Amino acid sequence: MGVPPSAKGTVPFGEHRTWYRVTGQLHSGRPPLVVVHGGPGSTHDYLQNLAALADEGWPVVHYDQIGNGGSSHLPDRGADFWTVDLFLAELDNLLRQLGISDDYTLLGQSWGGTLAAAHASARPAGLRGLVIANAPASYPLWLEELARIRKELPDGVNETLLRHEAAGTTGTTEYHQAMQVFYERHVCRLKPWPRDYTASFYEVYNDPTVYYAMNGPSEFHVIGTLRDWSVTDRLARIDVPTLMITGRHDEVTPLSAQPFQDLVPGLRWEIFEESSHMPHLEEPERFLGALRTHLRELL
């Protein structure tokens, strides 16, 4: 069941609402860890195990980004509505509404890591530290790497994927079966998938508005508005202690993550040898240990 929240609810975000949950007590002496989930268009569920840090004194804030989960769903909005700036504004708003914008740390996973890096590059005064987990620095660079690792799938799998992508039939059972081969190699290698990850996975497809608009029909076929997005030109401005985590079998390959290492001053990079895209689930004890070390260094 995980660690129960001490508070949860929604905060206004313009005409909409952002859902959040807090584990532990805010304003208790240690900066809260704000967790930014992936997608875009996923939910917080698959990152719930990070709430365990609250037992050691670090309050943890999870939230569902607008468009999914407990936040406002807007299925009639077009791709022009779902922008990076929208999600940056939502994060800023959440920090202000919870009264923590003057003292917090940030962990972003996958798309959330790239978003968190963009947030950090603006040098917000209250940000104490940053964790970038399994995130590409540049979508164009990542797409090149995805094309490479797709070719390494078992015989016939990538050919099946390419055929359906060219025909626009990515909703078919055959495409999803081939897609699963990639996911089990490069997204989550655990069998069966953990319940929290499965919950987020199905939330994406319960309302795919955001995911389809910004990403595409799968993790590795990015044809949405993010396909040309990059944060590489902002990374040198990040001025807080930064930890980066990737998995050895991650869909975010070392080359996809390398710009963070090259451009973020003082960044420390840990590669999890037994993990793909979900090391917080695939190697949870090591992941939480790395977070503890990073957070203690910020005190």
PDB file of C-alpha atoms in Angstrom:
ATOM      1  CA  MET A   1       0.000   0.000   0.000  1.00  0.00           C
ATOM      2  CA  GLY A   2       2.988   2.325   0.443  1.00  0.00           C
ATOM      3  CA  VAL A   3       3.433   5.124   2.924  1.00  0.00           C
ATOM      4  CA  PRO A   4       0.139   6.911   3.641  1.00  0.00           C
ATOM      5  CA  PRO A   5       0.032  10.633   2.837  1.00  0.00           C
ATOM      6  CA  SER A   6      -0.252  13.206   5.590  1.00  0.00           C
ATOM      7  CA  ALA A   7      -2.183  15.550   3.289  1.00  0.00           C
ATOM      8  CA  LYS A   8      -3.666  15.512  -0.175  1.00  0.00           C
ATOM      9  CA  GLY A   9      -5.968  17.671  -2.241  1.00  0.00           C
ATOM     10  CA  THR A  10      -5.912  20.052  -5.175  1.00  0.00           C
ATOM     11  CA  VAL A  11      -4.670  23.592  -5.706  1.00  0.00           C
ATOM     12  CA  PRO A  12      -6.029  26.028  -8.293  1.00  0.00           C
ATOM     13  CA  PHE A  13      -4.014  26.469 -11.460  1.00  0.00           C
ATOM     14  CA  GLY A  14      -5.736  29.176 -13.439  1.00  0.00           C
ATOM     15  CA  GLU A  15      -9.137  27.749 -14.352  1.00  0.00           C
ATOM     16  CA  HIS A  16      -7.927  24.232 -13.579  1.00  0.00           C
ATOM     17  CA  ARG A  17      -6.783  22.121 -10.613  1.00  0.00           C
ATOM     18  CA  THR A  18      -3.548  20.316  -9.815  1.00  0.00           C
ATOM     19  CA  TRP A  19      -3.811  17.263  -7.557  1.00  0.00           C
ATOM     20  CA  TYR A  20      -1.076  16.664  -4.957  1.00  0.00           C
ATOM     21  CA  ARG A  21      -0.206  14.532  -1.971  1.00  0.00           C
ATOM     22  CA  VAL A  22       2.279  15.251   0.815  1.00  0.00           C
ATOM     23  CA  THR A  23       3.973  12.537   2.868  1.00  0.00           C
ATOM     24  CA  GLY A  24       5.557  13.868   6.048  1.00  0.00           C
ATOM     25  CA  GLN A  25       5.270  17.382   7.377  1.00  0.00           C
ATOM     26  CA  LEU A  26       6.117  20.463   5.334  1.00  0.00           C
ATOM     27  CA  HIS A  27       8.067  23.220   7.105  1.00  0.00           C
ATOM     28  CA  SER A  28       9.532  20.676   9.532  1.00  0.00           C
ATOM     29  CA  GLY A  29      13.152  21.760   9.089  1.00  0.00           C
ATOM     30  CA  ARG A  30      14.215  19.856   5.984  1.00  0.00           C
ATOM     31  CA  PRO A  31      13.416  20.948   2.427  1.00  0.00           C
ATOM     32  CA  PRO A  32      10.695  18.795   0.855  1.00  0.00           C
ATOM     33  CA  LEU A  33      11.448  16.619  -2.133  1.00  0.00           C
ATOM     34  CA  VAL A  34       9.042  17.498  -4.958  1.00  0.00           C
ATOM     35  CA  VAL A  35       8.633  14.593  -7.397  1.00  0.00           C
ATOM     36  CA  VAL A  36       7.950  15.389 -11.079  1.00  0.00           C
ATOM     37  CA  HIS A  37       6.616  12.369 -12.956  1.00  0.00           C
ATOM     38  CA  GLY A  38       7.196  11.350 -16.544  1.00  0.00           C
ATOM     39  CA  GLY A  39       5.056  11.088 -19.619  1.00  0.00           C
ATOM     40  CA  PRO A  40       4.077  13.736 -20.337  1.00  0.00           C
ATOM     41  CA  GLY A  41       0.608  12.450 -19.586  1.00  0.00           C
ATOM     42  CA  SER A  42       1.469   9.899 -16.902  1.00  0.00           C
ATOM     43  CA  THR A  43       0.708  10.109 -13.159  1.00  0.00           C
ATOM     44  CA  HIS A  44       2.547  10.070  -9.848  1.00  0.00           C
ATOM     45  CA  ASP A  45       1.601   6.452  -8.999  1.00  0.00           C
ATOM     46  CA  TYR A  46       4.738   4.710 -10.263  1.00  0.00           C
ATOM     47  CA  LEU A  47       6.920   6.975  -8.097  1.00  0.00           C
ATOM     48  CA  GLN A  48       4.993   6.479  -4.859  1.00  0.00           C
ATOM     49  CA  ASN A  49       7.733   4.399  -3.224  1.00  0.00           C
ATOM     50  CA  LEU A  50       9.846   7.561  -2.890  1.00  0.00           C
ATOM     51  CA  ALA A  51       7.465   8.568  -0.094  1.00  0.00           C
ATOM     52  CA  ALA A  52       9.523   6.244   2.137  1.00  0.00           C
ATOM     53  CA  LEU A  53      11.994   9.121   2.552  1.00  0.00           C
ATOM     54  CA  ALA A  54       9.432  10.858   4.765  1.00  0.00           C
ATOM     55  CA  ASP A  55      10.149   8.275   7.486  1.00  0.00           C
ATOM     56  CA  GLU A  56      13.662   9.727   7.639  1.00  0.00           C
ATOM     57  CA  GLY A  57      12.616  13.357   7.885  1.00  0.00           C
ATOM     58  CA  TRP A  58      12.328  14.490   4.282  1.00  0.00           C
ATOM     59  CA  PRO A  59       8.772  15.494   3.355  1.00  0.00           C
ATOM     60  CA  VAL A  60       7.840  14.225  -0.108  1.00  0.00           C
ATOM     61  CA  VAL A  61       5.415  15.955  -2.480  1.00  0.00           C
ATOM     62  CA  HIS A  62       3.889  14.024  -5.368  1.00  0.00           C
ATOM     63  CA  TYR A  63       1.527  15.592  -7.876  1.00  0.00           C
ATOM     64  CA  ASP A  64      -0.311  14.696 -11.066  1.00  0.00           C
ATOM     65  CA  GLN A  65       0.443  17.049 -13.921  1.00  0.00           C
ATOM     66  CA  ILE A  66      -2.555  18.709 -15.515  1.00  0.00           C
ATOM     67  CA  GLY A  67      -4.392  16.489 -17.972  1.00  0.00           C
ATOM     68  CA  ASN A  68      -4.097  13.234 -16.021  1.00  0.00           C
ATOM     69  CA  GLY A  69      -4.694  11.458 -12.748  1.00  0.00           C
ATOM     70  CA  GLY A  70      -6.409  13.536 -10.086  1.00  0.00           C
ATOM     71  CA  SER A  71      -5.759  16.835 -11.860  1.00  0.00           C
ATOM     72  CA  SER A  72      -8.031  18.505 -14.402  1.00  0.00           C
ATOM     73  CA  HIS A  73      -8.604  16.466 -17.556  1.00  0.00           C
ATOM     74  CA  LEU A  74      -8.964  18.515 -20.728  1.00  0.00           C
ATOM     75  CA  PRO A  75      -9.519  16.021 -23.554  1.00  0.00           C
ATOM     76  CA  ASP A  76     -10.779  18.685 -25.964  1.00  0.00           C
ATOM     77  CA  ARG A  77      -7.609  20.791 -25.856  1.00  0.00           C
ATOM     78  CA  GLY A  78      -5.346  20.607 -28.890  1.00  0.00           C
ATOM     79  CA  ALA A  79      -1.606  20.225 -29.116  1.00  0.00           C
ATOM     80  CA  ASP A  80      -1.084  23.996 -28.986  1.00  0.00           C
ATOM     81  CA  PHE A  81      -2.356  23.999 -25.382  1.00  0.00           C
ATOM     82  CA  TRP A  82       0.024  21.312 -24.107  1.00  0.00           C
ATOM     83  CA  THR A  83       3.349  23.130 -23.975  1.00  0.00           C
ATOM     84  CA  VAL A  84       6.497  22.877 -21.888  1.00  0.00           C
ATOM     85  CA  ASP A  85       5.778  26.371 -20.575  1.00  0.00           C
ATOM     86  CA  LEU A  86       2.384  25.185 -19.321  1.00  0.00           C
ATOM     87  CA  PHE A  87       3.977  22.477 -17.195  1.00  0.00           C
ATOM     88  CA  LEU A  88       6.730  24.790 -15.964  1.00  0.00           C
ATOM     89  CA  ALA A  89       4.048  27.270 -14.894  1.00  0.00           C
ATOM     90  CA  GLU A  90       2.109  24.482 -13.173  1.00  0.00           C
ATOM     91  CA  LEU A  91       5.172  23.444 -11.174  1.00  0.00           C
ATOM     92  CA  ASP A  92       5.886  27.045 -10.131  1.00  0.00           C
ATOM     93  CA  ASN A  93       2.247  27.461  -9.120  1.00  0.00           C
ATOM     94  CA  LEU A  94       2.254  24.274  -7.042  1.00  0.00           C
ATOM     95  CA  LEU A  95       5.366  25.381  -5.141  1.00  0.00           C
ATOM     96  CA  ARG A  96       3.764  28.735  -4.343  1.00  0.00           C
ATOM     97  CA  GLN A  97       0.383  27.256  -3.406  1.00  0.00           C
ATOM     98  CA  LEU A  98       2.018  24.809  -0.984  1.00  0.00           C
ATOM     99  CA  GLY A  99       4.188  27.558   0.484  1.00  0.00           C
ATOM    100  CA  ILE A 100       7.480  25.800  -0.254  1.00  0.00           C
ATOM    101  CA  SER A 101       8.905  27.874  -3.105  1.00  0.00           C
ATOM    102  CA  ASP A 102      11.558  29.319  -0.783  1.00  0.00           C
ATOM    103  CA  ASP A 103      13.024  25.942   0.265  1.00  0.00           C
ATOM    104  CA  TYR A 104      12.679  22.682  -1.712  1.00  0.00           C
ATOM    105  CA  THR A 105      14.509  20.009  -3.678  1.00  0.00           C
ATOM    106  CA  LEU A 106      13.374  18.522  -6.969  1.00  0.00           C
ATOM    107  CA  LEU A 107      13.420  15.038  -8.485  1.00  0.00           C
ATOM    108  CA  GLY A 108      12.270  14.597 -12.061  1.00  0.00           C
ATOM    109  CA  GLN A 109      11.944  11.215 -13.754  1.00  0.00           C
ATOM    110  CA  SER A 110      11.975  10.709 -17.544  1.00  0.00           C
ATOM    111  CA  TRP A 111      10.120  13.677 -19.159  1.00  0.00           C
ATOM    112  CA  GLY A 112       9.869  15.018 -15.600  1.00  0.00           C
ATOM    113  CA  GLY A 113      13.659  15.071 -15.354  1.00  0.00           C
ATOM    114  CA  THR A 114      13.997  17.145 -18.491  1.00  0.00           C
ATOM    115  CA  LEU A 115      11.252  19.461 -17.195  1.00  0.00           C
ATOM    116  CA  ALA A 116      12.966  19.703 -13.799  1.00  0.00           C
ATOM    117  CA  ALA A 117      16.234  20.635 -15.506  1.00  0.00           C
ATOM    118  CA  ALA A 118      14.456  23.419 -17.401  1.00  0.00           C
ATOM    119  CA  HIS A 119      12.966  24.625 -14.103  1.00  0.00           C
ATOM    120  CA  ALA A 120      16.368  24.574 -12.401  1.00  0.00           C
ATOM    121  CA  SER A 121      18.001  26.458 -15.258  1.00  0.00           C
ATOM    122  CA  ALA A 122      15.902  29.521 -14.330  1.00  0.00           C
ATOM    123  CA  ARG A 123      17.789  29.527 -11.006  1.00  0.00           C
ATOM    124  CA  PRO A 124      14.795  29.699  -8.656  1.00  0.00           C
ATOM    125  CA  ALA A 125      15.960  31.103  -5.349  1.00  0.00           C
ATOM    126  CA  GLY A 126      14.426  28.352  -3.202  1.00  0.00           C
ATOM    127  CA  LEU A 127      15.785  25.338  -5.066  1.00  0.00           C
ATOM    128  CA  ARG A 128      18.389  23.515  -2.939  1.00  0.00           C
ATOM    129  CA  GLY A 129      19.213  20.498  -5.094  1.00  0.00           C
ATOM    130  CA  LEU A 130      18.182  18.505  -8.162  1.00  0.00           C
ATOM    131  CA  VAL A 131      17.874  14.852  -9.166  1.00  0.00           C
ATOM    132  CA  ILE A 132      17.545  14.028 -12.876  1.00  0.00           C
ATOM    133  CA  ALA A 133      16.466  10.399 -13.302  1.00  0.00           C
ATOM    134  CA  ASN A 134      16.295   8.601 -16.660  1.00  0.00           C
ATOM    135  CA  ALA A 135      15.830  11.780 -18.668  1.00  0.00           C
ATOM    136  CA  PRO A 136      17.016  12.750 -22.145  1.00  0.00           C
ATOM    137  CA  ALA A 137      18.689  16.135 -22.508  1.00  0.00           C
ATOM    138  CA  SER A 138      17.676  16.461 -26.154  1.00  0.00           C
ATOM    139  CA  TYR A 139      14.755  14.740 -27.818  1.00  0.00           C
ATOM    140  CA  PRO A 140      16.376  14.850 -31.294  1.00  0.00           C
ATOM    141  CA  LEU A 141      19.494  13.154 -29.890  1.00  0.00           C
ATOM    142  CA  TRP A 142      17.339  10.662 -27.990  1.00  0.00           C
ATOM    143  CA  LEU A 143      15.375   9.795 -31.124  1.00  0.00           C
ATOM    144  CA  GLU A 144      18.636   8.889 -32.876  1.00  0.00           C
ATOM    145  CA  GLU A 145      19.520   6.596 -29.986  1.00  0.00           C
ATOM    146  CA  LEU A 146      16.044   5.062 -29.874  1.00  0.00           C
ATOM    147  CA  ALA A 147      16.326   4.220 -33.557  1.00  0.00           C
ATOM    148  CA  ARG A 148      19.643   2.497 -32.830  1.00  0.00           C
ATOM    149  CA  ILE A 149      18.435   0.351 -29.917  1.00  0.00           C
ATOM    150  CA  ARG A 150      15.229  -0.529 -31.756  1.00  0.00           C
ATOM    151  CA  LYS A 151      17.383  -2.213 -34.389  1.00  0.00           C
ATOM    152  CA  GLU A 152      18.809  -4.432 -31.634  1.00  0.00           C
ATOM    153  CA  LEU A 153      15.409  -5.907 -30.739  1.00  0.00           C
ATOM    154  CA  PRO A 154      14.748  -9.558 -31.657  1.00  0.00           C
ATOM    155  CA  ASP A 155      14.308 -10.354 -35.322  1.00  0.00           C
ATOM    156  CA  GLY A 156      11.148  -8.934 -36.841  1.00  0.00           C
ATOM    157  CA  VAL A 157      10.102  -6.758 -33.894  1.00  0.00           C
ATOM    158  CA  ASN A 158      11.336  -3.427 -35.210  1.00  0.00           C
ATOM    159  CA  GLU A 159      10.092  -4.278 -38.696  1.00  0.00           C
ATOM    160  CA  THR A 160       6.615  -4.823 -37.227  1.00  0.00           C
ATOM    161  CA  LEU A 161       6.804  -1.542 -35.346  1.00  0.00           C
ATOM    162  CA  LEU A 162       7.984   0.375 -38.401  1.00  0.00           C
ATOM    163  CA  ARG A 163       5.276  -1.107 -40.585  1.00  0.00           C
ATOM    164  CA  HIS A 164       2.498  -0.020 -38.239  1.00  0.00           C
ATOM    165  CA  GLU A 165       4.057   3.392 -37.637  1.00  0.00           C
ATOM    166  CA  ALA A 166       4.201   4.021 -41.389  1.00  0.00           C
ATOM    167  CA  ALA A 167       0.595   2.864 -41.811  1.00  0.00           C
ATOM    168  CA  GLY A 168      -0.714   4.805 -38.816  1.00  0.00           C
ATOM    169  CA  THR A 169      -1.993   1.593 -37.199  1.00  0.00           C
ATOM    170  CA  THR A 170      -0.236   1.915 -33.851  1.00  0.00           C
ATOM    171  CA  GLY A 171      -3.444   1.107 -32.011  1.00  0.00           C
ATOM    172  CA  THR A 172      -3.478  -2.493 -33.199  1.00  0.00           C
ATOM    173  CA  THR A 173      -2.835  -5.542 -31.033  1.00  0.00           C
ATOM    174  CA  GLU A 174       0.157  -6.517 -33.160  1.00  0.00           C
ATOM    175  CA  TYR A 175       1.809  -3.130 -32.604  1.00  0.00           C
ATOM    176  CA  HIS A 176       1.188  -3.294 -28.854  1.00  0.00           C
ATOM    177  CA  GLN A 177       2.626  -6.795 -28.651  1.00  0.00           C
ATOM    178  CA  ALA A 178       5.781  -5.669 -30.443  1.00  0.00           C
ATOM    179  CA  MET A 179       5.884  -2.532 -28.302  1.00  0.00           C
ATOM    180  CA  GLN A 180       5.858  -4.733 -25.210  1.00  0.00           C
ATOM    181  CA  VAL A 181       9.132  -6.354 -26.272  1.00  0.00           C
ATOM    182  CA  PHE A 182      10.825  -2.940 -26.170  1.00  0.00           C
ATOM    183  CA  TYR A 183       9.186  -2.004 -22.868  1.00  0.00           C
ATOM    184  CA  GLU A 184      10.314  -5.204 -21.150  1.00  0.00           C
ATOM    185  CA  ARG A 185      13.904  -4.588 -22.256  1.00  0.00           C
ATOM    186  CA  HIS A 186      14.276  -0.853 -21.889  1.00  0.00           C
ATOM    187  CA  VAL A 187      11.463   0.545 -19.693  1.00  0.00           C
ATOM    188  CA  CYS A 188      10.804  -1.916 -16.853  1.00  0.00           C
ATOM    189  CA  ARG A 189      12.579  -5.267 -16.675  1.00  0.00           C
ATOM    190  CA  LEU A 190      10.651  -6.569 -13.665  1.00  0.00           C
ATOM    191  CA  LYS A 191       8.182  -9.409 -14.212  1.00  0.00           C
ATOM    192  CA  PRO A 192       5.421  -8.953 -13.406  1.00  0.00           C
ATOM    193  CA  TRP A 193       5.390  -5.179 -13.544  1.00  0.00           C
ATOM    194  CA  PRO A 194       4.876  -3.589 -10.100  1.00  0.00           C
ATOM    195  CA  ARG A 195       1.337  -2.500  -9.353  1.00  0.00           C
ATOM    196  CA  ASP A 196       2.251   1.191  -9.064  1.00  0.00           C
ATOM    197  CA  TYR A 197       3.904   1.160 -12.477  1.00  0.00           C
ATOM    198  CA  THR A 198       0.965  -0.667 -14.028  1.00  0.00           C
ATOM    199  CA  ALA A 199      -1.387   1.938 -12.534  1.00  0.00           C
ATOM    200  CA  SER A 200       0.475   4.794 -14.212  1.00  0.00           C
ATOM    201  CA  PHE A 201       0.793   2.844 -17.468  1.00  0.00           C
ATOM    202  CA  TYR A 202      -2.945   2.394 -17.739  1.00  0.00           C
ATOM    203  CA  GLU A 203      -3.653   5.971 -16.638  1.00  0.00           C
ATOM    204  CA  VAL A 204      -1.807   7.155 -19.753  1.00  0.00           C
ATOM    205  CA  TYR A 205      -4.119   5.160 -21.986  1.00  0.00           C
ATOM    206  CA  ASN A 206      -7.261   5.971 -20.001  1.00  0.00           C
ATOM    207  CA  ASP A 207      -6.753   9.569 -21.136  1.00  0.00           C
ATOM    208  CA  PRO A 208      -3.965   9.780 -23.718  1.00  0.00           C
ATOM    209  CA  THR A 209      -4.636  13.413 -24.651  1.00  0.00           C
ATOM    210  CA  VAL A 210      -1.347  14.788 -23.321  1.00  0.00           C
ATOM    211  CA  TYR A 211       0.792  11.777 -24.171  1.00  0.00           C
ATOM    212  CA  TYR A 212      -0.366  11.593 -27.784  1.00  0.00           C
ATOM    213  CA  ALA A 213      -0.070  15.376 -28.294  1.00  0.00           C
ATOM    214  CA  MET A 214       3.418  15.802 -26.856  1.00  0.00           C
ATOM    215  CA  ASN A 215       5.013  12.371 -27.131  1.00  0.00           C
ATOM    216  CA  GLY A 216       3.267   9.950 -29.478  1.00  0.00           C
ATOM    217  CA  PRO A 217       1.821   6.444 -29.456  1.00  0.00           C
ATOM    218  CA  SER A 218       4.729   4.854 -27.563  1.00  0.00           C
ATOM    219  CA  GLU A 219       7.884   5.627 -25.601  1.00  0.00           C
ATOM    220  CA  PHE A 220      10.072   5.160 -28.647  1.00  0.00           C
ATOM    221  CA  HIS A 221       7.974   6.692 -31.437  1.00  0.00           C
ATOM    222  CA  VAL A 222       8.061  10.373 -30.490  1.00  0.00           C
ATOM    223  CA  ILE A 223       6.113  12.247 -33.145  1.00  0.00           C
ATOM    224  CA  GLY A 224       4.437  14.815 -30.883  1.00  0.00           C
ATOM    225  CA  THR A 225       5.458  18.373 -30.082  1.00  0.00           C
ATOM    226  CA  LEU A 226       8.437  17.279 -27.950  1.00  0.00           C
ATOM    227  CA  ARG A 227      10.250  15.699 -30.895  1.00  0.00           C
ATOM    228  CA  ASP A 228      12.355  18.838 -31.437  1.00  0.00           C
ATOM    229  CA  TRP A 229      12.689  19.902 -27.785  1.00  0.00           C
ATOM    230  CA  SER A 230      16.026  20.147 -25.983  1.00  0.00           C
ATOM    231  CA  VAL A 231      17.333  21.681 -22.759  1.00  0.00           C
ATOM    232  CA  THR A 232      20.996  21.557 -23.733  1.00  0.00           C
ATOM    233  CA  ASP A 233      21.204  25.306 -24.230  1.00  0.00           C
ATOM    234  CA  ARG A 234      20.028  25.876 -20.623  1.00  0.00           C
ATOM    235  CA  LEU A 235      22.056  23.316 -18.708  1.00  0.00           C
ATOM    236  CA  ALA A 236      25.107  25.449 -17.943  1.00  0.00           C
ATOM    237  CA  ARG A 237      22.843  27.760 -15.921  1.00  0.00           C
ATOM    238  CA  ILE A 238      21.953  25.104 -13.355  1.00  0.00           C
ATOM    239  CA  ASP A 239      23.696  26.122 -10.150  1.00  0.00           C
ATOM    240  CA  VAL A 240      22.534  23.634  -7.513  1.00  0.00           C
ATOM    241  CA  PRO A 241      24.043  20.245  -6.577  1.00  0.00           C
ATOM    242  CA  THR A 242      22.755  17.755  -9.138  1.00  0.00           C
ATOM    243  CA  LEU A 243      22.581  13.972  -9.147  1.00  0.00           C
ATOM    244  CA  MET A 244      21.800  12.116 -12.380  1.00  0.00           C
ATOM    245  CA  ILE A 245      20.641   8.490 -12.440  1.00  0.00           C
ATOM    246  CA  THR A 246      20.237   6.205 -15.444  1.00  0.00           C
ATOM    247  CA  GLY A 247      19.912   2.441 -15.897  1.00  0.00           C
ATOM    248  CA  ARG A 248      22.366   0.319 -17.819  1.00  0.00           C
ATOM    249  CA  HIS A 249      19.503  -0.970 -20.010  1.00  0.00           C
ATOM    250  CA  ASP A 250      17.635   2.355 -20.062  1.00  0.00           C
ATOM    251  CA  GLU A 251      15.808   3.616 -23.112  1.00  0.00           C
ATOM    252  CA  VAL A 252      17.643   6.829 -22.189  1.00  0.00           C
ATOM    253  CA  THR A 253      21.057   5.671 -23.316  1.00  0.00           C
ATOM    254  CA  PRO A 254      24.350   7.093 -22.007  1.00  0.00           C
ATOM    255  CA  LEU A 255      24.695   9.213 -25.154  1.00  0.00           C
ATOM    256  CA  SER A 256      21.181  10.616 -24.611  1.00  0.00           C
ATOM    257  CA  ALA A 257      22.107  11.658 -21.067  1.00  0.00           C
ATOM    258  CA  GLN A 258      25.697  12.766 -21.764  1.00  0.00           C
ATOM    259  CA  PRO A 259      24.872  16.483 -22.288  1.00  0.00           C
ATOM    260  CA  PHE A 260      23.813  16.706 -18.639  1.00  0.00           C
ATOM    261  CA  GLN A 261      27.223  15.376 -17.601  1.00  0.00           C
ATOM    262  CA  ASP A 262      29.020  17.706 -20.003  1.00  0.00           C
ATOM    263  CA  LEU A 263      27.111  20.900 -19.235  1.00  0.00           C
ATOM    264  CA  VAL A 264      25.697  20.851 -15.684  1.00  0.00           C
ATOM    265  CA  PRO A 265      28.452  22.111 -13.357  1.00  0.00           C
ATOM    266  CA  GLY A 266      29.519  19.495 -10.797  1.00  0.00           C
ATOM    267  CA  LEU A 267      26.888  16.908 -11.769  1.00  0.00           C
ATOM    268  CA  ARG A 268      27.339  13.406 -10.317  1.00  0.00           C
ATOM    269  CA  TRP A 269      26.146  10.492 -12.484  1.00  0.00           C
ATOM    270  CA  GLU A 270      25.232   7.043 -11.164  1.00  0.00           C
ATOM    271  CA  ILE A 271      24.414   4.200 -13.547  1.00  0.00           C
ATOM    272  CA  PHE A 272      22.329   1.348 -12.129  1.00  0.00           C
ATOM    273  CA  GLU A 273      23.614  -1.896 -13.637  1.00  0.00           C
ATOM    274  CA  GLU A 274      20.468  -4.000 -13.116  1.00  0.00           C
ATOM    275  CA  SER A 275      17.959  -1.383 -14.260  1.00  0.00           C
ATOM    276  CA  SER A 276      16.351   0.026 -17.355  1.00  0.00           C
ATOM    277  CA  HIS A 277      14.099   3.106 -17.188  1.00  0.00           C
ATOM    278  CA  MET A 278      12.711   2.495 -13.681  1.00  0.00           C
ATOM    279  CA  PRO A 279      15.670   2.022 -11.307  1.00  0.00           C
ATOM    280  CA  HIS A 280      13.599   3.338  -8.399  1.00  0.00           C
ATOM    281  CA  LEU A 281      11.492   0.164  -8.869  1.00  0.00           C
ATOM    282  CA  GLU A 282      14.118  -2.182 -10.311  1.00  0.00           C
ATOM    283  CA  GLU A 283      16.791  -1.412  -7.677  1.00  0.00           C
ATOM    284  CA  PRO A 284      14.785   0.453  -5.005  1.00  0.00           C
ATOM    285  CA  GLU A 285      17.163   0.076  -2.084  1.00  0.00           C
ATOM    286  CA  ARG A 286      20.111   1.408  -4.045  1.00  0.00           C
ATOM    287  CA  PHE A 287      17.995   4.194  -5.533  1.00  0.00           C
ATOM    288  CA  LEU A 288      16.727   5.355  -2.136  1.00  0.00           C
ATOM    289  CA  GLY A 289      20.277   5.113  -0.788  1.00  0.00           C
ATOM    290  CA  ALA A 290      21.571   7.386  -3.553  1.00  0.00           C
ATOM    291  CA  LEU A 291      18.776   9.874  -2.789  1.00  0.00           C
ATOM    292  CA  ARG A 292      19.553   9.835   0.933  1.00  0.00           C
ATOM    293  CA  THR A 293      23.213  10.570   0.263  1.00  0.00           C
ATOM    294  CA  HIS A 294      22.351  13.419  -2.098  1.00  0.00           C
ATOM    295  CA  LEU A 295      19.794  14.950   0.255  1.00  0.00           C
ATOM    296  CA  ARG A 296      22.119  14.773   3.256  1.00  0.00           C
ATOM    297  CA  GLU A 297      24.793  16.603   1.305  1.00  0.00           C
ATOM    298  CA  LEU A 298      22.356  19.477   0.832  1.00  0.00           C
ATOM    299  CA  LEU A 299      21.868  20.041   4.591  1.00  0.00           C
TER     300      LEU A 299
END
